[in-house]
mmCIF file of C-alpha atoms in Angstrom:
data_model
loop_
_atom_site.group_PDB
_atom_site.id
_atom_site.type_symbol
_atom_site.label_atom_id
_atom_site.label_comp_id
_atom_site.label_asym_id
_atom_site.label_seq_id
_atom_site.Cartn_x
_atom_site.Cartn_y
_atom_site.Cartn_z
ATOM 1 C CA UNK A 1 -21.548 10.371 -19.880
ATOM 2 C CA UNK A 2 -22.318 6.876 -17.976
ATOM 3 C CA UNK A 3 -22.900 6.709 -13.779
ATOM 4 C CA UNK A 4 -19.283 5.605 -13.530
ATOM 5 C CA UNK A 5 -17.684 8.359 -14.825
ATOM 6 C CA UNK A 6 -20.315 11.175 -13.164
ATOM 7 C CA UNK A 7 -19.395 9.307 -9.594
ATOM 8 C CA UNK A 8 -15.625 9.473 -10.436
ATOM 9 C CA UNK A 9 -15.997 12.860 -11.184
ATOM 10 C CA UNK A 10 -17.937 13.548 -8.244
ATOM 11 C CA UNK A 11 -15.151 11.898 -5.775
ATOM 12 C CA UNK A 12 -12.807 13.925 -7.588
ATOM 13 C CA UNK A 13 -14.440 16.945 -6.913
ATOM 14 C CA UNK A 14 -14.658 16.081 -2.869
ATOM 15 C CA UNK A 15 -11.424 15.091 -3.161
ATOM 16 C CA UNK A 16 -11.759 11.319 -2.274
ATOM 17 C CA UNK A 17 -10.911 9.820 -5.859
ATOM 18 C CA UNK A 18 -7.769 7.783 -5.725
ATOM 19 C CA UNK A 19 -5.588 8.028 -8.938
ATOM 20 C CA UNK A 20 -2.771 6.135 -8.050
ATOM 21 C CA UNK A 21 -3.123 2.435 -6.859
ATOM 22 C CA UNK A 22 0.463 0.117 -6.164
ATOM 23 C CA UNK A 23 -0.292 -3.114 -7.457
ATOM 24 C CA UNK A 24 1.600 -5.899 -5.668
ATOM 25 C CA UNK A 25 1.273 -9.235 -6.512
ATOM 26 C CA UNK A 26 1.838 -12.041 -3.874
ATOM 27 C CA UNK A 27 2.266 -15.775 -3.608
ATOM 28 C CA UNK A 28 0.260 -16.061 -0.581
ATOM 29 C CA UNK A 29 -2.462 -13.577 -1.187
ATOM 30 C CA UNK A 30 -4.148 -14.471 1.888
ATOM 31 C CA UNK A 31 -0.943 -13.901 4.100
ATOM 32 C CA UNK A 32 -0.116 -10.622 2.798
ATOM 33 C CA UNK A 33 -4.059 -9.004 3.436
ATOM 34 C CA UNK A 34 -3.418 -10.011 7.109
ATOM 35 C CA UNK A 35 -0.159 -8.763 7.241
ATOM 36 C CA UNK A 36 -1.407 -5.238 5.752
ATOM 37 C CA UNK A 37 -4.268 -5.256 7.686
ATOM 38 C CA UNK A 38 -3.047 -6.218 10.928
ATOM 39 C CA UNK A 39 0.465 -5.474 10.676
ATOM 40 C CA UNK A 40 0.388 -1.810 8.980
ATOM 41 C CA UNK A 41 -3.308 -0.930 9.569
ATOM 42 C CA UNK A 42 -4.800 -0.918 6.455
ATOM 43 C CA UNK A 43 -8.589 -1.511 5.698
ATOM 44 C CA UNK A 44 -9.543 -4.201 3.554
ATOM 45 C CA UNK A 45 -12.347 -2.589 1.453
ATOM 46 C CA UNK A 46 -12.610 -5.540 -1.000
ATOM 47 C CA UNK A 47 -11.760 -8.987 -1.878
ATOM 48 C CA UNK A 48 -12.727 -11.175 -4.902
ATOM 49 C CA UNK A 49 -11.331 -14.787 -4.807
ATOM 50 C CA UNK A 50 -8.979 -16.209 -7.624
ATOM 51 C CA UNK A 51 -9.033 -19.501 -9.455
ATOM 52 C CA UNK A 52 -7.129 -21.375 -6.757
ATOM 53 C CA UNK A 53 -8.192 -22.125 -3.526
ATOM 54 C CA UNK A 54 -7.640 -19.240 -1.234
ATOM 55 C CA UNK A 55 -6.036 -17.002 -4.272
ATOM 56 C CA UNK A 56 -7.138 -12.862 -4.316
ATOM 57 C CA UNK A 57 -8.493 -12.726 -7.636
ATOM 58 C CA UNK A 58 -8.234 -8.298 -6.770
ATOM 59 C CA UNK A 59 -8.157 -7.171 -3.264
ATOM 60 C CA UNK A 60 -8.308 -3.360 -2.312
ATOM 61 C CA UNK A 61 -7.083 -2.148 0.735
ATOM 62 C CA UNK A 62 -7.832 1.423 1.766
ATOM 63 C CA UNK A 63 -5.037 3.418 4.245
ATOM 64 C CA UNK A 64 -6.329 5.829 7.199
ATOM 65 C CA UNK A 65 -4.865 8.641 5.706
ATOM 66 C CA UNK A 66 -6.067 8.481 2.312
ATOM 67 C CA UNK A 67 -5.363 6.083 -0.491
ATOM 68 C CA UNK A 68 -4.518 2.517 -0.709
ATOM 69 C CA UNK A 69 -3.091 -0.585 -2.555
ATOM 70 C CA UNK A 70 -4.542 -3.345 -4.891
ATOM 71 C CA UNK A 71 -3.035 -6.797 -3.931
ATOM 72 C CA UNK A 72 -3.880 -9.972 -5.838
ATOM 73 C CA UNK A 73 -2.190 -13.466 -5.922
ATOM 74 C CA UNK A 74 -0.071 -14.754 -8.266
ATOM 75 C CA UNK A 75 -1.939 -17.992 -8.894
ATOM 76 C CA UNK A 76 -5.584 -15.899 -9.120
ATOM 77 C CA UNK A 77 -6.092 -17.266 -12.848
ATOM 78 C CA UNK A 78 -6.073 -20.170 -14.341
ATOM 79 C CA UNK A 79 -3.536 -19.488 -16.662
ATOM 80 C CA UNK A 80 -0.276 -17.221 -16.040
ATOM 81 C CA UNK A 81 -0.306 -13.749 -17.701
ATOM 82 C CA UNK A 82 2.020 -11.195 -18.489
ATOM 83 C CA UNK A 83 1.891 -9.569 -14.686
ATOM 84 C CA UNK A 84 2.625 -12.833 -12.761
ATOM 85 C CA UNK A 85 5.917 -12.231 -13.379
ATOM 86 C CA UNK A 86 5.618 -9.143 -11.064
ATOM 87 C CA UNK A 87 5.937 -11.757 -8.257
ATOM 88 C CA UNK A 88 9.524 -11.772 -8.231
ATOM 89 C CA UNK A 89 9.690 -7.982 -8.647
ATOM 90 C CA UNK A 90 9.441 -6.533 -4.972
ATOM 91 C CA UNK A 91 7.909 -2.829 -4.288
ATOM 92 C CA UNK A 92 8.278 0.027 -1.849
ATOM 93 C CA UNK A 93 5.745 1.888 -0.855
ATOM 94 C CA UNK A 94 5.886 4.666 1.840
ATOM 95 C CA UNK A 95 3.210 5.305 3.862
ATOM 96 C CA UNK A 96 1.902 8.661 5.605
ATOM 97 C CA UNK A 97 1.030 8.494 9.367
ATOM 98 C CA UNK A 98 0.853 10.510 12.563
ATOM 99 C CA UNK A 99 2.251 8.089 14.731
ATOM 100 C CA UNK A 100 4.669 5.660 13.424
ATOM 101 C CA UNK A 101 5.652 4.183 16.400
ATOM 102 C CA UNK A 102 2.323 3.188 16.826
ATOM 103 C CA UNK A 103 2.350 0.898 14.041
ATOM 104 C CA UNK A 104 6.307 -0.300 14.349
ATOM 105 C CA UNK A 105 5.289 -2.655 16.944
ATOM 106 C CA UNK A 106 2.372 -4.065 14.823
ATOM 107 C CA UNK A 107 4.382 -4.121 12.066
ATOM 108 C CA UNK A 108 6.961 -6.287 13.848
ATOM 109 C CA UNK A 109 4.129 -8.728 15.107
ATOM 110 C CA UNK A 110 2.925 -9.523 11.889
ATOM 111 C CA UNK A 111 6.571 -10.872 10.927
ATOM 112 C CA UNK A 112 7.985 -7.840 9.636
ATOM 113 C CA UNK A 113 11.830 -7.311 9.113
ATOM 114 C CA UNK A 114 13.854 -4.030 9.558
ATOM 115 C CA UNK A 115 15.587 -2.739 6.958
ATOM 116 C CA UNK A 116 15.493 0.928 8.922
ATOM 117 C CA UNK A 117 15.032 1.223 12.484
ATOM 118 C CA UNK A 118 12.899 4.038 13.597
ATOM 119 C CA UNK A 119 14.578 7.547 12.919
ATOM 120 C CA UNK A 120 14.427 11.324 12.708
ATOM 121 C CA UNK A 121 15.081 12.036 8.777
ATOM 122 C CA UNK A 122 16.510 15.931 8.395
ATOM 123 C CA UNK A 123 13.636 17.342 6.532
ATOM 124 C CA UNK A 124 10.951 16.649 9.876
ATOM 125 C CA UNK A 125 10.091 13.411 9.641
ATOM 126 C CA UNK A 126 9.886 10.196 11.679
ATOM 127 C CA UNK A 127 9.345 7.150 10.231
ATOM 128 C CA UNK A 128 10.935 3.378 9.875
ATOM 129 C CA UNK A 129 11.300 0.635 7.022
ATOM 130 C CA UNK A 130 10.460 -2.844 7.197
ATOM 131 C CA UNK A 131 9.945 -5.806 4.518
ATOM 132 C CA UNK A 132 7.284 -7.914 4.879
ATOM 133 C CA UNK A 133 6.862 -11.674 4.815
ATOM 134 C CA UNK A 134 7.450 -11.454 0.863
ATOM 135 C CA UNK A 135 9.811 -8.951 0.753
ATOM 136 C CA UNK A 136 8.068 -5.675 -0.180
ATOM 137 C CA UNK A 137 9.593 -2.571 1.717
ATOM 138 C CA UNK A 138 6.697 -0.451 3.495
ATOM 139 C CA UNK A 139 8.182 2.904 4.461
ATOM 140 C CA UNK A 140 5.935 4.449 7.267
ATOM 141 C CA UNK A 141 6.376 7.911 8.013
ATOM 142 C CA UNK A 142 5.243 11.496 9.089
ATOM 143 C CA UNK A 143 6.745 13.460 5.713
ATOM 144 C CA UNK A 144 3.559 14.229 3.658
ATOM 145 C CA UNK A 145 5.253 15.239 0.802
ATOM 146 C CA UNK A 146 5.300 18.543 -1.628
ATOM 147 C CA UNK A 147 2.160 17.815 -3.740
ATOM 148 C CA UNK A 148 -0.648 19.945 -2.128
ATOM 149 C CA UNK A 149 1.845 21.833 0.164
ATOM 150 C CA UNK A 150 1.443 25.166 -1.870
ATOM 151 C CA UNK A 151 -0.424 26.707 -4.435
ATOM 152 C CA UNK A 152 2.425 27.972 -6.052
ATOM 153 C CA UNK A 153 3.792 24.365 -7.315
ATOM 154 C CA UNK A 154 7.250 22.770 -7.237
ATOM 155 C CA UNK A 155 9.880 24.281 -5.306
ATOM 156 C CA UNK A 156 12.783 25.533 -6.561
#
């Protein structure tokens, strides 16, 4: 086996691997890190420039919680592919965290729009929806989900 696979084995082990990355592909690149950095919290872990002048090339963006997103921008090569037509595609992506209306206002600063107003959901949670600039939905809320909730698997 090479070092990359016996260090993504290791993280897997501890628990710290991530195995499932949204992709979302902007037309301002730069616009959307500081929107997901400032606006929702995330941490920008790393950032390779495109062909164009101030295009993400591959940008990863780790969230407090655990996991994270890839961004890039859709004029990051020279010549179109077969994913810059993802542009025009938007995405939702829910997010887990403790405090939700911690991040609302953020959220809102960064130029956020509602598309759920802060609410109690009837399975425990509390959490809000908002597009940003581009029109991706971020969901922010408490519900952690099933997967790891029980040894015994999916319930019934």
């Amino acid at each position: 086996m090479n070092a990359t696979v016996n260090e993504t084995q290791k993280q897997a082990q501890q628990g710290t691997a991530i195995g499932v990355w949204p992709t979302l592909i902007y037309r301002d690149g730069q616009a959307a890190l500081k929107f997901l950095t400032e606006g929702l919290g995330f941490t920008l872990v790393a950032s390779y420039a495109g062909a164009a002048e101030g295009s993400i090339a591959h940008a990863e963006l780790a969230w407090p919680v655990g996991g994270g997103v890839m961004v890039s921008s859709v004029d990051r090569n020279a010549e179109p592919n077969e994913f810059d037509a993802f542009v025009d595609q938007k995405s939702s992506v829910y997010l887990v965290h403790d405090d939700p209306d911690a991040v609302f206002p953020k959220a809102m600063a960064a130029g956020a729009t509602v598309v759920r107003e802060m609410r109690e959901e009837d399975y425990g949670s509390r959490g809000f929806s908002v597009a940003d600039p581009e029109g991706n939905v971020w969901s922010i809320g408490t519900y952690r989900g099933e997967i790891g909730a029980s040894s015994t698997g999916a319930r019934q």
